[in-house]
Short mmCIF file of N, CA, C and O in Angstrom, two decimals:
data_model
loop_
_atom_site.label_atom_id
_atom_site.label_comp_id
_atom_site.label_asym_id
_atom_site.label_seq_id
_atom_site.Cartn_x
_atom_site.Cartn_y
_atom_site.Cartn_z
N MET A 1 -29.02 70.33 -42.89
CA MET A 1 -29.74 69.39 -42.07
C MET A 1 -31.00 70.06 -41.56
O MET A 1 -31.04 71.27 -41.38
N LEU A 2 -32.03 69.31 -41.32
CA LEU A 2 -33.29 69.88 -40.88
C LEU A 2 -33.14 70.53 -39.50
O LEU A 2 -32.40 70.05 -38.66
N GLN A 3 -33.86 71.60 -39.31
CA GLN A 3 -33.90 72.39 -38.08
C GLN A 3 -32.57 73.08 -37.77
O GLN A 3 -32.31 73.44 -36.64
N THR A 4 -31.74 73.26 -38.77
CA THR A 4 -30.50 74.00 -38.59
C THR A 4 -30.77 75.49 -38.73
O THR A 4 -31.50 75.91 -39.62
N MET A 5 -30.19 76.28 -37.84
CA MET A 5 -30.33 77.72 -37.91
C MET A 5 -29.22 78.29 -38.79
O MET A 5 -28.05 77.93 -38.64
N LEU A 6 -29.60 79.14 -39.74
CA LEU A 6 -28.64 79.75 -40.66
C LEU A 6 -28.76 81.26 -40.57
O LEU A 6 -29.84 81.80 -40.31
N ASN A 7 -27.65 81.94 -40.83
CA ASN A 7 -27.67 83.39 -40.95
C ASN A 7 -28.12 83.74 -42.36
O ASN A 7 -27.72 83.10 -43.33
N CYS A 8 -28.95 84.76 -42.47
CA CYS A 8 -29.38 85.24 -43.77
C CYS A 8 -28.55 86.47 -44.10
O CYS A 8 -28.59 87.46 -43.37
N ILE A 9 -27.76 86.42 -45.18
CA ILE A 9 -26.77 87.46 -45.41
C ILE A 9 -27.18 88.45 -46.50
O ILE A 9 -26.36 89.23 -46.95
N ASP A 10 -28.45 88.43 -46.91
CA ASP A 10 -28.89 89.43 -47.89
C ASP A 10 -29.70 90.51 -47.17
O ASP A 10 -29.93 90.43 -45.97
N ASN A 11 -30.12 91.50 -47.92
CA ASN A 11 -30.86 92.61 -47.31
C ASN A 11 -32.37 92.46 -47.49
O ASN A 11 -33.09 93.43 -47.67
N SER A 12 -32.86 91.23 -47.41
CA SER A 12 -34.29 90.98 -47.58
C SER A 12 -35.10 91.30 -46.32
O SER A 12 -36.31 91.40 -46.38
N GLY A 13 -34.43 91.42 -45.18
CA GLY A 13 -35.12 91.73 -43.93
C GLY A 13 -34.99 90.62 -42.90
O GLY A 13 -35.25 90.83 -41.74
N ALA A 14 -34.60 89.43 -43.30
CA ALA A 14 -34.42 88.32 -42.37
C ALA A 14 -32.98 88.30 -41.87
O ALA A 14 -32.06 88.63 -42.61
N THR A 15 -32.79 87.92 -40.61
CA THR A 15 -31.43 87.78 -40.07
C THR A 15 -31.10 86.33 -39.74
O THR A 15 -30.01 85.88 -39.99
N VAL A 16 -32.06 85.60 -39.17
CA VAL A 16 -31.85 84.19 -38.82
C VAL A 16 -33.02 83.38 -39.38
O VAL A 16 -34.18 83.76 -39.21
N VAL A 17 -32.71 82.28 -40.07
CA VAL A 17 -33.73 81.40 -40.62
C VAL A 17 -33.46 79.97 -40.18
O VAL A 17 -32.34 79.63 -39.80
N GLU A 18 -34.50 79.14 -40.22
CA GLU A 18 -34.38 77.74 -39.85
C GLU A 18 -34.72 76.88 -41.06
O GLU A 18 -35.74 77.08 -41.71
N CYS A 19 -33.86 75.91 -41.35
CA CYS A 19 -34.08 75.00 -42.47
C CYS A 19 -35.18 74.00 -42.12
O CYS A 19 -35.11 73.36 -41.08
N ILE A 20 -36.18 73.88 -42.98
CA ILE A 20 -37.25 72.91 -42.72
C ILE A 20 -37.31 71.83 -43.80
O ILE A 20 -37.95 70.81 -43.60
N ALA A 21 -36.65 72.02 -44.94
CA ALA A 21 -36.64 71.00 -45.98
C ALA A 21 -35.46 71.23 -46.90
O ALA A 21 -35.06 72.36 -47.15
N ASN A 22 -34.91 70.12 -47.41
CA ASN A 22 -33.81 70.17 -48.35
C ASN A 22 -34.35 69.69 -49.70
O ASN A 22 -34.92 68.61 -49.79
N MET A 23 -34.18 70.48 -50.74
CA MET A 23 -34.73 70.13 -52.03
C MET A 23 -33.95 69.00 -52.71
O MET A 23 -34.44 68.39 -53.65
N ARG A 24 -32.73 68.67 -52.23
CA ARG A 24 -31.95 67.58 -52.81
C ARG A 24 -32.40 66.23 -52.29
O ARG A 24 -31.95 65.20 -52.77
N MET A 25 -33.22 66.20 -51.25
CA MET A 25 -33.71 64.98 -50.63
C MET A 25 -32.58 64.14 -50.06
O MET A 25 -32.64 62.93 -50.02
N LYS A 26 -31.52 64.78 -49.63
CA LYS A 26 -30.44 64.10 -48.95
C LYS A 26 -30.31 64.69 -47.56
O LYS A 26 -30.96 65.67 -47.22
N ARG A 27 -29.45 64.12 -46.77
CA ARG A 27 -29.39 64.49 -45.37
C ARG A 27 -28.85 65.90 -45.16
O ARG A 27 -29.42 66.67 -44.41
N HIS A 28 -27.75 66.24 -45.79
CA HIS A 28 -27.12 67.54 -45.56
C HIS A 28 -27.15 68.38 -46.84
O HIS A 28 -26.96 67.86 -47.93
N ALA A 29 -27.35 69.67 -46.67
CA ALA A 29 -27.29 70.59 -47.82
C ALA A 29 -25.85 71.08 -47.97
O ALA A 29 -25.15 71.29 -46.99
N ARG A 30 -25.43 71.25 -49.20
CA ARG A 30 -24.11 71.76 -49.50
C ARG A 30 -24.23 73.16 -50.09
O ARG A 30 -25.33 73.64 -50.32
N ILE A 31 -23.09 73.78 -50.37
CA ILE A 31 -23.10 75.12 -50.95
C ILE A 31 -23.75 75.05 -52.33
O ILE A 31 -23.40 74.21 -53.15
N GLY A 32 -24.72 75.92 -52.56
CA GLY A 32 -25.42 75.96 -53.84
C GLY A 32 -26.72 75.18 -53.84
O GLY A 32 -27.43 75.20 -54.83
N ASP A 33 -27.04 74.48 -52.77
CA ASP A 33 -28.28 73.70 -52.72
C ASP A 33 -29.46 74.60 -52.35
O ASP A 33 -29.32 75.55 -51.60
N ARG A 34 -30.62 74.23 -52.90
CA ARG A 34 -31.85 74.97 -52.62
C ARG A 34 -32.55 74.31 -51.43
O ARG A 34 -32.75 73.10 -51.41
N ILE A 35 -32.90 75.13 -50.44
CA ILE A 35 -33.58 74.63 -49.25
C ILE A 35 -34.82 75.48 -49.00
O ILE A 35 -34.98 76.55 -49.59
N ILE A 36 -35.71 74.97 -48.14
CA ILE A 36 -36.89 75.73 -47.73
C ILE A 36 -36.67 76.13 -46.28
O ILE A 36 -36.30 75.28 -45.44
N VAL A 37 -36.87 77.40 -45.97
CA VAL A 37 -36.59 77.93 -44.64
C VAL A 37 -37.80 78.68 -44.10
O VAL A 37 -38.68 79.10 -44.87
N VAL A 38 -37.84 78.82 -42.78
CA VAL A 38 -38.82 79.68 -42.13
C VAL A 38 -38.05 80.76 -41.39
O VAL A 38 -37.02 80.50 -40.75
N VAL A 39 -38.50 82.01 -41.51
CA VAL A 39 -37.81 83.15 -40.92
C VAL A 39 -38.04 83.14 -39.41
O VAL A 39 -39.18 83.17 -38.95
N GLN A 40 -36.95 83.11 -38.64
CA GLN A 40 -37.03 83.11 -37.18
C GLN A 40 -36.86 84.51 -36.60
O GLN A 40 -37.52 84.86 -35.64
N LYS A 41 -35.94 85.31 -37.18
CA LYS A 41 -35.71 86.68 -36.73
C LYS A 41 -35.67 87.57 -37.94
O LYS A 41 -35.10 87.21 -38.97
N SER A 42 -36.28 88.73 -37.81
CA SER A 42 -36.23 89.68 -38.92
C SER A 42 -35.82 91.04 -38.38
O SER A 42 -35.92 91.32 -37.19
N ARG A 43 -35.36 91.88 -39.28
CA ARG A 43 -34.96 93.23 -38.90
C ARG A 43 -36.20 94.08 -38.65
O ARG A 43 -37.29 93.78 -39.12
N ASN A 44 -36.00 95.18 -37.92
CA ASN A 44 -37.12 96.09 -37.65
C ASN A 44 -37.57 96.75 -38.94
O ASN A 44 -36.78 97.00 -39.84
N LEU A 45 -38.87 97.06 -39.01
CA LEU A 45 -39.41 97.68 -40.23
C LEU A 45 -38.87 99.08 -40.43
O LEU A 45 -38.63 99.51 -41.55
N GLY A 46 -38.65 99.82 -39.36
CA GLY A 46 -38.19 101.20 -39.49
C GLY A 46 -36.70 101.36 -39.52
O GLY A 46 -36.20 102.47 -39.53
N GLU A 47 -35.97 100.27 -39.53
CA GLU A 47 -34.52 100.34 -39.48
C GLU A 47 -33.96 100.71 -40.84
O GLU A 47 -34.24 100.06 -41.84
N ALA A 48 -33.19 101.77 -40.89
CA ALA A 48 -32.56 102.18 -42.14
C ALA A 48 -31.12 101.71 -42.15
O ALA A 48 -30.48 101.58 -41.11
N GLY A 49 -30.61 101.45 -43.30
CA GLY A 49 -29.24 100.96 -43.44
C GLY A 49 -28.22 102.04 -43.15
O GLY A 49 -28.55 103.21 -42.95
N PRO A 50 -26.94 101.66 -43.10
CA PRO A 50 -25.91 102.66 -42.84
C PRO A 50 -25.82 103.67 -43.99
O PRO A 50 -25.96 103.31 -45.15
N GLY A 51 -25.63 104.91 -43.63
CA GLY A 51 -25.53 105.95 -44.64
C GLY A 51 -26.87 106.50 -45.09
O GLY A 51 -26.94 107.34 -45.98
N ALA A 52 -27.96 106.02 -44.50
CA ALA A 52 -29.28 106.51 -44.89
C ALA A 52 -29.52 107.87 -44.23
O ALA A 52 -29.11 108.11 -43.10
N GLY A 53 -30.17 108.73 -44.95
CA GLY A 53 -30.45 110.06 -44.44
C GLY A 53 -31.54 110.06 -43.39
O GLY A 53 -32.19 109.04 -43.14
N PRO A 54 -31.77 111.19 -42.76
CA PRO A 54 -32.83 111.26 -41.74
C PRO A 54 -34.21 111.10 -42.38
O PRO A 54 -34.48 111.61 -43.47
N GLY A 55 -35.03 110.35 -41.72
CA GLY A 55 -36.40 110.16 -42.21
C GLY A 55 -36.54 109.05 -43.23
O GLY A 55 -37.64 108.80 -43.71
N SER A 56 -35.46 108.37 -43.58
CA SER A 56 -35.58 107.30 -44.56
C SER A 56 -35.99 106.01 -43.85
O SER A 56 -35.46 105.66 -42.81
N VAL A 57 -36.96 105.33 -44.42
CA VAL A 57 -37.47 104.09 -43.84
C VAL A 57 -37.40 103.02 -44.92
O VAL A 57 -37.84 103.23 -46.05
N THR A 58 -36.85 101.86 -44.56
CA THR A 58 -36.80 100.75 -45.50
C THR A 58 -37.80 99.69 -45.05
O THR A 58 -37.86 99.35 -43.88
N ALA A 59 -38.58 99.19 -45.96
CA ALA A 59 -39.57 98.16 -45.63
C ALA A 59 -38.94 96.79 -45.80
O ALA A 59 -38.27 96.53 -46.79
N ALA A 60 -39.15 95.93 -44.82
CA ALA A 60 -38.63 94.57 -44.90
C ALA A 60 -39.45 93.77 -45.91
O ALA A 60 -40.67 93.88 -45.96
N LYS A 61 -38.78 92.95 -46.71
CA LYS A 61 -39.48 92.16 -47.72
C LYS A 61 -40.02 90.86 -47.14
O LYS A 61 -40.88 90.24 -47.74
N VAL A 62 -39.48 90.44 -45.99
CA VAL A 62 -39.97 89.22 -45.33
C VAL A 62 -40.24 89.53 -43.87
O VAL A 62 -39.68 90.47 -43.30
N ARG A 63 -41.12 88.73 -43.27
CA ARG A 63 -41.47 88.89 -41.86
C ARG A 63 -41.21 87.60 -41.12
O ARG A 63 -41.03 86.55 -41.72
N ARG A 64 -41.23 87.67 -39.83
CA ARG A 64 -41.03 86.49 -38.99
C ARG A 64 -42.16 85.48 -39.26
O ARG A 64 -43.33 85.84 -39.30
N GLY A 65 -41.81 84.23 -39.47
CA GLY A 65 -42.79 83.19 -39.73
C GLY A 65 -43.02 82.91 -41.20
O GLY A 65 -43.71 81.95 -41.54
N ASP A 66 -42.46 83.73 -42.09
CA ASP A 66 -42.61 83.49 -43.53
C ASP A 66 -41.84 82.24 -43.95
O ASP A 66 -40.73 82.00 -43.47
N ILE A 67 -42.40 81.47 -44.86
CA ILE A 67 -41.73 80.30 -45.41
C ILE A 67 -41.23 80.68 -46.80
O ILE A 67 -42.01 81.10 -47.66
N ARG A 68 -39.92 80.55 -47.01
CA ARG A 68 -39.28 80.97 -48.26
C ARG A 68 -38.31 79.92 -48.75
O ARG A 68 -37.89 79.04 -48.01
N HIS A 69 -37.90 80.06 -50.00
CA HIS A 69 -36.82 79.25 -50.56
C HIS A 69 -35.52 80.01 -50.34
O HIS A 69 -35.50 81.24 -50.30
N ALA A 70 -34.41 79.27 -50.22
CA ALA A 70 -33.11 79.89 -50.00
C ALA A 70 -32.03 79.05 -50.66
O ALA A 70 -32.23 77.87 -50.96
N ILE A 71 -30.87 79.68 -50.86
CA ILE A 71 -29.69 79.01 -51.40
C ILE A 71 -28.61 79.05 -50.33
O ILE A 71 -28.31 80.11 -49.78
N VAL A 72 -28.01 77.90 -50.04
CA VAL A 72 -26.93 77.83 -49.06
C VAL A 72 -25.68 78.43 -49.71
O VAL A 72 -25.27 78.01 -50.80
N VAL A 73 -25.06 79.42 -49.04
CA VAL A 73 -23.87 80.07 -49.60
C VAL A 73 -22.62 79.81 -48.77
O VAL A 73 -21.51 79.99 -49.27
N ARG A 74 -22.77 79.40 -47.49
CA ARG A 74 -21.63 79.05 -46.64
C ARG A 74 -22.02 77.88 -45.74
O ARG A 74 -23.16 77.84 -45.26
N THR A 75 -21.09 76.96 -45.51
CA THR A 75 -21.34 75.86 -44.58
C THR A 75 -20.13 75.67 -43.67
O THR A 75 -18.99 75.92 -44.08
N VAL A 76 -20.39 75.21 -42.46
CA VAL A 76 -19.32 74.89 -41.54
C VAL A 76 -18.64 73.59 -41.96
O VAL A 76 -17.45 73.40 -41.73
N ASN A 77 -19.39 72.72 -42.62
CA ASN A 77 -18.84 71.45 -43.08
C ASN A 77 -17.76 71.69 -44.14
O ASN A 77 -17.92 72.56 -45.01
N LYS A 78 -16.70 70.92 -44.10
CA LYS A 78 -15.59 71.11 -45.04
C LYS A 78 -16.01 70.71 -46.44
O LYS A 78 -16.71 69.72 -46.64
N VAL A 79 -15.56 71.48 -47.44
CA VAL A 79 -15.83 71.20 -48.85
C VAL A 79 -14.48 71.07 -49.54
O VAL A 79 -13.65 71.97 -49.47
N GLN A 80 -14.26 69.94 -50.22
CA GLN A 80 -13.02 69.75 -50.96
C GLN A 80 -13.28 70.04 -52.43
O GLN A 80 -14.19 69.48 -53.03
N ARG A 81 -12.45 70.90 -52.98
CA ARG A 81 -12.59 71.27 -54.39
C ARG A 81 -11.76 70.34 -55.27
O ARG A 81 -10.95 69.56 -54.79
N LYS A 82 -11.96 70.46 -56.58
CA LYS A 82 -11.28 69.57 -57.53
C LYS A 82 -9.77 69.78 -57.52
O LYS A 82 -9.02 68.86 -57.81
N ASP A 83 -9.31 70.99 -57.20
CA ASP A 83 -7.87 71.25 -57.17
C ASP A 83 -7.22 70.81 -55.86
O ASP A 83 -6.02 71.00 -55.67
N GLY A 84 -8.00 70.23 -54.94
CA GLY A 84 -7.45 69.72 -53.69
C GLY A 84 -7.60 70.66 -52.51
O GLY A 84 -7.32 70.28 -51.38
N MET A 85 -8.03 71.90 -52.74
CA MET A 85 -8.19 72.86 -51.66
C MET A 85 -9.41 72.50 -50.83
O MET A 85 -10.45 72.12 -51.36
N VAL A 86 -9.29 72.62 -49.51
CA VAL A 86 -10.39 72.36 -48.59
C VAL A 86 -10.86 73.69 -48.03
O VAL A 86 -10.06 74.47 -47.51
N VAL A 87 -12.17 73.96 -48.13
CA VAL A 87 -12.73 75.23 -47.68
C VAL A 87 -13.71 74.96 -46.55
O VAL A 87 -14.56 74.07 -46.64
N LYS A 88 -13.59 75.74 -45.46
CA LYS A 88 -14.49 75.62 -44.32
C LYS A 88 -14.80 77.03 -43.84
O LYS A 88 -13.89 77.84 -43.66
N PHE A 89 -16.08 77.33 -43.63
CA PHE A 89 -16.49 78.65 -43.17
C PHE A 89 -16.81 78.61 -41.68
O PHE A 89 -16.95 77.54 -41.09
N ASP A 90 -16.95 79.78 -41.07
CA ASP A 90 -17.21 79.87 -39.64
C ASP A 90 -18.68 79.67 -39.29
O ASP A 90 -19.00 79.38 -38.14
N ASP A 91 -19.57 79.86 -40.25
CA ASP A 91 -21.00 79.74 -39.95
C ASP A 91 -21.74 79.19 -41.16
O ASP A 91 -21.19 79.08 -42.25
N ASN A 92 -22.99 78.83 -40.93
CA ASN A 92 -23.88 78.43 -42.01
C ASN A 92 -24.68 79.66 -42.42
O ASN A 92 -25.24 80.34 -41.56
N ALA A 93 -24.73 79.93 -43.70
CA ALA A 93 -25.43 81.12 -44.17
C ALA A 93 -26.17 80.82 -45.46
O ALA A 93 -25.82 79.89 -46.20
N CYS A 94 -27.21 81.63 -45.73
CA CYS A 94 -28.00 81.45 -46.94
C CYS A 94 -28.45 82.80 -47.46
O CYS A 94 -28.32 83.82 -46.79
N ALA A 95 -28.97 82.79 -48.68
CA ALA A 95 -29.56 83.97 -49.31
C ALA A 95 -30.96 83.57 -49.76
O ALA A 95 -31.14 82.52 -50.40
N LEU A 96 -31.95 84.39 -49.45
CA LEU A 96 -33.33 84.07 -49.79
C LEU A 96 -33.59 84.32 -51.28
O LEU A 96 -33.09 85.30 -51.85
N ILE A 97 -34.36 83.43 -51.88
CA ILE A 97 -34.74 83.58 -53.29
C ILE A 97 -36.25 83.38 -53.40
O ILE A 97 -36.88 82.81 -52.52
N GLY A 98 -36.81 83.85 -54.50
CA GLY A 98 -38.22 83.61 -54.79
C GLY A 98 -38.39 82.25 -55.41
O GLY A 98 -37.43 81.54 -55.71
N LYS A 99 -39.63 81.87 -55.64
CA LYS A 99 -39.88 80.56 -56.24
C LYS A 99 -39.39 80.48 -57.67
O LYS A 99 -39.12 79.41 -58.18
N ASN A 100 -39.24 81.63 -58.32
CA ASN A 100 -38.73 81.64 -59.69
C ASN A 100 -37.20 81.59 -59.75
O ASN A 100 -36.63 81.50 -60.83
N GLY A 101 -36.54 81.66 -58.60
CA GLY A 101 -35.08 81.57 -58.56
C GLY A 101 -34.36 82.90 -58.50
O GLY A 101 -33.14 82.94 -58.44
N GLU A 102 -35.08 84.00 -58.50
CA GLU A 102 -34.46 85.33 -58.40
C GLU A 102 -34.25 85.69 -56.92
O GLU A 102 -35.13 85.46 -56.10
N PRO A 103 -33.09 86.27 -56.57
CA PRO A 103 -32.86 86.67 -55.18
C PRO A 103 -33.86 87.74 -54.72
O PRO A 103 -34.23 88.63 -55.49
N ILE A 104 -34.30 87.64 -53.46
CA ILE A 104 -35.23 88.62 -52.91
C ILE A 104 -34.50 89.91 -52.58
O ILE A 104 -34.99 91.00 -52.83
N GLY A 105 -33.30 89.79 -52.00
CA GLY A 105 -32.51 90.96 -51.65
C GLY A 105 -31.76 91.51 -52.86
O GLY A 105 -31.61 90.85 -53.89
N THR A 106 -31.28 92.74 -52.70
CA THR A 106 -30.54 93.39 -53.78
C THR A 106 -29.05 93.46 -53.48
O THR A 106 -28.27 93.91 -54.32
N ARG A 107 -28.66 93.03 -52.28
CA ARG A 107 -27.26 93.08 -51.89
C ARG A 107 -26.98 91.88 -50.99
O ARG A 107 -27.82 91.50 -50.19
N ILE A 108 -25.79 91.32 -51.11
CA ILE A 108 -25.39 90.21 -50.24
C ILE A 108 -24.15 90.65 -49.48
O ILE A 108 -23.14 91.02 -50.08
N ASN A 109 -24.26 90.63 -48.15
CA ASN A 109 -23.17 91.07 -47.28
C ASN A 109 -22.35 89.87 -46.86
O ASN A 109 -22.88 88.91 -46.33
N GLY A 110 -21.06 89.93 -47.08
CA GLY A 110 -20.20 88.85 -46.64
C GLY A 110 -19.68 88.00 -47.78
O GLY A 110 -19.94 88.25 -48.95
N VAL A 111 -18.99 86.95 -47.40
CA VAL A 111 -18.31 86.07 -48.34
C VAL A 111 -19.24 84.91 -48.69
O VAL A 111 -19.97 84.40 -47.86
N VAL A 112 -19.21 84.50 -49.96
CA VAL A 112 -19.96 83.32 -50.40
C VAL A 112 -18.98 82.35 -51.06
O VAL A 112 -17.90 82.73 -51.49
N GLY A 113 -19.36 81.09 -51.12
CA GLY A 113 -18.51 80.07 -51.72
C GLY A 113 -18.53 80.13 -53.23
O GLY A 113 -19.57 80.39 -53.85
N ALA A 114 -17.38 79.86 -53.84
CA ALA A 114 -17.29 79.91 -55.30
C ALA A 114 -17.98 78.73 -55.96
O ALA A 114 -18.14 78.71 -57.17
N GLU A 115 -18.42 77.73 -55.16
CA GLU A 115 -19.13 76.59 -55.71
C GLU A 115 -20.48 76.99 -56.31
O GLU A 115 -21.08 76.21 -57.06
N LEU A 116 -20.94 78.19 -56.02
CA LEU A 116 -22.20 78.68 -56.60
C LEU A 116 -22.09 78.80 -58.12
O LEU A 116 -23.08 78.67 -58.83
N ARG A 117 -20.89 79.05 -58.61
CA ARG A 117 -20.70 79.18 -60.06
C ARG A 117 -20.96 77.84 -60.75
O ARG A 117 -21.56 77.78 -61.82
N ASP A 118 -20.54 76.74 -60.13
CA ASP A 118 -20.76 75.42 -60.71
C ASP A 118 -22.24 75.05 -60.72
O ASP A 118 -22.69 74.29 -61.58
N LYS A 119 -23.00 75.58 -59.76
CA LYS A 119 -24.42 75.23 -59.65
C LYS A 119 -25.32 76.24 -60.35
O LYS A 119 -26.51 76.29 -60.11
N GLN A 120 -24.74 77.11 -61.19
CA GLN A 120 -25.48 78.07 -62.01
C GLN A 120 -26.19 79.15 -61.19
O GLN A 120 -27.26 79.61 -61.57
N TRP A 121 -25.61 79.58 -60.08
CA TRP A 121 -26.17 80.67 -59.28
C TRP A 121 -25.31 81.92 -59.45
O TRP A 121 -24.90 82.56 -58.49
N SER A 122 -25.01 82.30 -60.68
CA SER A 122 -24.14 83.44 -60.94
C SER A 122 -24.77 84.77 -60.52
O SER A 122 -24.07 85.73 -60.25
N LYS A 123 -26.10 84.83 -60.45
CA LYS A 123 -26.78 86.06 -60.01
C LYS A 123 -26.42 86.34 -58.55
O LYS A 123 -26.18 87.49 -58.17
N ILE A 124 -26.36 85.31 -57.72
CA ILE A 124 -26.00 85.51 -56.32
C ILE A 124 -24.53 85.89 -56.21
O ILE A 124 -24.16 86.74 -55.40
N LEU A 125 -23.67 85.30 -57.04
CA LEU A 125 -22.25 85.67 -57.04
C LEU A 125 -22.06 87.13 -57.43
O LEU A 125 -21.20 87.81 -56.88
N SER A 126 -22.86 87.61 -58.36
CA SER A 126 -22.70 89.00 -58.79
C SER A 126 -23.16 89.98 -57.73
O SER A 126 -22.66 91.10 -57.66
N LEU A 127 -24.12 89.58 -56.89
CA LEU A 127 -24.59 90.46 -55.82
C LEU A 127 -23.64 90.47 -54.63
O LEU A 127 -23.64 91.41 -53.84
N ALA A 128 -22.85 89.42 -54.45
CA ALA A 128 -21.96 89.30 -53.29
C ALA A 128 -20.74 90.21 -53.46
O ALA A 128 -20.26 90.44 -54.57
N SER A 129 -20.24 90.68 -52.32
CA SER A 129 -19.08 91.54 -52.35
C SER A 129 -17.79 90.75 -52.60
O SER A 129 -16.85 91.24 -53.19
N MET A 130 -17.77 89.48 -52.13
CA MET A 130 -16.58 88.67 -52.28
C MET A 130 -16.94 87.20 -52.29
O MET A 130 -17.87 86.79 -51.62
N HIS A 131 -16.24 86.41 -53.09
CA HIS A 131 -16.44 84.97 -53.08
C HIS A 131 -15.09 84.28 -52.97
O HIS A 131 -14.09 84.74 -53.48
N VAL A 132 -15.10 83.15 -52.25
CA VAL A 132 -13.86 82.41 -51.96
C VAL A 132 -13.97 81.04 -52.57
O VAL A 132 -14.97 80.39 -52.49
#
């Protein structure tokens, strides 16, 4: 839905994004849908990830105020699968992608929905640590 705040679960540098458009032209985005977001919060430029040695600096790929494309990977709204299972996540989350469809980040932290496989987003599934 428009103006919904989502967690960004990749390592692109964004932490919280706001949905400004849904590419499906329907009211609500589902898992696997492409949306347009604006970055509301980003990580610090000098922040190094866990396990980084002294003096290592990682540059953020996105900054606050950037407008990017994203893929919805988790929704609070219930999703019923073909086998009858109902899946509901605790938060709304997305992964940032470029205009060509390639993910901006190189790692996805957390769980993503298995519905991404049906929507041909296998690259995001391969980057994720776990899918449900």
